[in-house]
Structures are given as structure tokens and as C-alpha cells.
Short mmCIF file of C-alpha atoms and ligand atoms in Angstrom, two decimals:
data_model
loop_
_atom_site.label_atom_id
_atom_site.label_comp_id
_atom_site.label_asym_id
_atom_site.label_seq_id
_atom_site.Cartn_x
_atom_site.Cartn_y
_atom_site.Cartn_z
CA MET A 10 17.50 22.41 -8.09
CA LEU A 11 20.98 23.82 -8.23
CA ASN A 12 21.48 27.25 -6.89
CA HIS A 13 23.67 29.13 -9.33
CA LYS A 14 23.55 32.38 -7.45
CA ILE A 15 27.08 33.54 -6.80
CA LYS A 16 27.51 34.45 -3.17
CA ALA A 17 29.14 37.75 -2.35
CA ASP A 18 32.46 37.33 -0.60
CA TYR A 19 31.57 39.46 2.38
CA SER A 20 29.26 39.31 5.36
CA SER A 21 26.01 41.15 5.95
CA ASP A 22 27.87 43.78 8.00
CA ILE A 23 29.98 44.63 4.98
CA GLU A 24 26.93 44.36 2.73
CA GLN A 25 25.44 47.13 4.85
CA PHE A 26 28.69 49.05 4.67
CA LEU A 27 28.57 48.87 0.86
CA GLN A 28 24.91 49.86 0.74
CA ASN A 29 25.79 52.93 2.76
CA GLY A 30 28.24 53.95 0.08
CA GLY A 31 31.33 52.27 1.52
CA GLU A 32 33.97 50.99 -0.84
CA ILE A 33 36.15 47.93 -0.56
CA LYS A 34 39.58 48.56 -1.96
CA SER A 35 41.84 45.62 -2.59
CA ALA A 36 44.51 45.21 0.02
CA GLU A 37 48.06 45.86 -1.06
CA ASN A 38 51.03 44.86 0.99
CA THR A 39 53.25 47.77 0.06
CA ASN A 40 54.69 47.92 3.59
CA LYS A 41 54.29 51.66 3.45
CA ALA A 42 50.68 52.18 4.40
CA GLU A 43 50.14 55.55 5.97
CA PHE A 44 48.75 55.36 9.45
CA ASN A 45 47.68 58.08 11.78
CA TYR A 46 50.69 59.18 13.66
CA PHE A 47 51.16 58.18 17.29
CA ASP A 48 54.30 57.25 19.17
CA ALA A 49 55.69 53.74 18.90
CA ASP A 50 54.34 52.61 22.29
CA THR A 51 50.83 53.66 21.40
CA VAL A 52 51.05 51.86 18.08
CA ALA A 53 52.30 48.71 19.78
CA LYS A 54 49.47 48.84 22.30
CA ASN A 55 46.94 49.42 19.55
CA THR A 56 48.11 46.42 17.61
CA GLU A 57 47.05 44.34 20.60
CA LYS A 58 43.89 46.27 21.24
CA PRO A 59 41.89 47.22 18.16
CA ASN A 60 39.14 48.87 20.19
CA SER A 61 41.48 51.24 21.98
CA HIS A 62 40.58 54.78 22.99
CA GLN A 63 42.72 56.25 20.17
CA ASN A 64 40.96 54.15 17.57
CA HIS A 65 37.64 55.13 19.05
CA VAL A 66 38.60 58.79 18.61
CA LEU A 67 39.61 58.22 14.98
CA ARG A 68 36.48 56.22 14.31
CA THR A 69 34.24 58.91 15.81
CA ARG A 70 36.04 61.61 13.85
CA ALA A 71 35.57 59.69 10.59
CA GLU A 72 31.91 59.20 11.46
CA LYS A 73 31.44 62.96 11.98
CA HIS A 74 32.99 63.56 8.57
CA GLY A 75 30.50 61.13 7.07
CA LEU A 76 33.22 58.65 6.13
CA LYS A 77 32.41 54.97 5.80
CA SER A 78 35.81 53.64 6.74
CA TYR A 79 38.74 54.84 8.77
CA THR A 80 42.42 54.14 9.23
CA PRO A 81 43.20 52.91 12.73
CA VAL A 82 46.36 53.70 14.68
CA ALA A 83 48.05 50.43 13.80
CA SER A 84 47.72 48.02 10.92
CA CYS A 85 45.64 44.92 11.43
CA LYS A 86 47.66 42.28 13.25
CA SER A 87 46.51 39.44 11.04
CA CYS A 88 46.17 40.94 7.56
CA GLN A 89 48.51 43.96 7.78
CA THR A 90 46.00 46.28 6.15
CA SER A 91 44.54 49.38 7.62
CA GLU A 92 40.93 49.89 6.74
CA ARG A 93 38.00 49.42 9.05
CA SER A 94 34.33 50.01 8.74
CA VAL A 95 33.23 53.02 10.79
CA ARG A 96 29.88 51.42 11.48
CA SER A 97 30.93 47.95 12.60
CA ASN A 98 34.63 48.59 13.40
CA ILE A 99 35.41 45.43 11.44
CA CYS A 100 38.68 45.19 9.50
CA LEU A 101 37.49 45.09 5.89
CA GLU A 102 40.08 42.65 4.61
CA CYS A 103 39.75 40.28 7.60
CA ASP A 104 36.01 40.27 7.23
CA ARG A 105 36.32 39.22 3.62
CA ARG A 106 38.88 36.53 4.46
CA ARG A 107 36.77 35.14 7.30
CA PHE A 108 33.75 35.08 5.09
CA ARG A 109 35.61 33.33 2.28
CA LEU A 110 36.80 30.71 4.76
CA LYS A 111 33.31 30.24 6.11
CA THR A 112 31.78 29.85 2.67
CA GLY A 113 34.59 27.54 1.59
CA LEU A 114 36.64 27.54 -1.55
CA ASN A 115 35.04 25.95 -4.55
CA GLU A 116 37.11 22.93 -5.55
CA SER A 117 36.78 23.60 -9.27
CA LYS A 118 38.39 26.97 -8.71
CA LEU A 119 41.35 25.25 -7.11
CA VAL A 120 41.62 22.93 -10.10
CA GLN A 121 41.48 25.95 -12.41
CA ALA A 122 44.25 27.62 -10.43
CA GLY A 123 46.32 24.42 -10.53
CA GLU A 124 45.84 24.04 -14.26
CA TYR A 125 46.76 27.63 -14.84
CA LEU A 126 50.02 27.29 -12.90
CA LEU A 127 50.77 24.02 -14.70
CA SER A 128 50.12 25.41 -18.19
CA LYS A 129 52.26 28.46 -17.51
CA ASN A 130 54.86 26.33 -15.79
CA THR A 131 54.96 28.91 -13.05
CA GLU A 132 54.54 29.48 -9.34
CA PHE A 133 52.49 31.96 -7.41
CA LEU A 134 53.93 34.11 -4.64
CA PHE A 135 51.65 35.71 -2.13
CA THR A 136 51.79 37.38 1.27
CA SER A 137 49.60 36.47 4.21
CA GLY A 138 49.94 37.80 7.72
CA GLY A 139 53.13 39.56 6.69
CA LYS A 140 54.80 36.34 5.55
CA LYS A 141 55.55 35.28 2.00
CA TYR A 142 54.28 31.99 0.64
CA ILE A 143 54.66 30.12 -2.60
CA LEU A 144 51.96 28.16 -4.35
CA LYS A 145 53.20 25.60 -6.85
CA VAL A 146 52.07 22.48 -8.65
CA GLU A 147 53.90 19.17 -8.38
CA MET A 148 53.20 15.89 -10.15
CA ALA A 149 51.80 13.31 -7.76
ZN1 ZN B 7 42.62 42.55 9.15
#
């Protein structure tokens, strides 16, 4: 029997996060996310080390305020966004991306996307890891 249940695009950690009242906001690459202020050296160090002391302080503070997510010192190195779960300390956007990768992309969705681009005779620009990419359809 076919299983038509649509899988959520997040892991059980984030499932828990949501059940506890957490919210997933869609990531926007505005390049002007507001981070907690620290000097440039600290920010650079924190980019390398997501579990740094400073982040621990921010995470603990958010937890005391009953918040479900917090903004770390530096943006995530791989997705450039800033929100992490207080409970698991997982970057929300990365968790979703990892989970999507793990569950795989449905091929029919790719075909749909291709047909959409073809019918509109257009291209799709997107940003990943701080770099811009273009998705376009070419005749084989
Ligand atoms: Zn991330």
C-alpha cells in the first residue's frame, strides 16, 4: 500500500521544538540580520565555534526568559541565518535543509519546477551559503 502521508520537513528535535511552542520563520538573506553585539574577533571565533561560551550565555539567557529560540553571536556559517533552538542548540534552517536532503527531493516536484520555469520562460535565482545561484531549464 502506498503511504500518502506527507512527511514534515524537519527532524524530531525540531518537532519537539515546535510542540513546545517554537516557531520556524522562513530564512531571509537580507544581509542585515541583527546579531548580538560583540567585537569582530569574538564574532569571527564564534563563526568557527557554534558552541562557544558567548553563545552558551545567550542560550541560557533565552532559556531563562522562556524563549524557544535564540540569536547566536554570529550567523550560521553554512546557511547565513541566525536562529537556533534553545533546547537542542541546532540551527533551525540547517536542520531543515539536512532533513530535506536526508528525505530526498521528490522527482515529480523537480519536474513541476522545471515545467513551471519552462512555461514562464524564466530562471530562478537563489542564495545558498552566501552565494548566488541560477536555476534554469535547457532543451536536451
Ligand atoms: Zn545554519
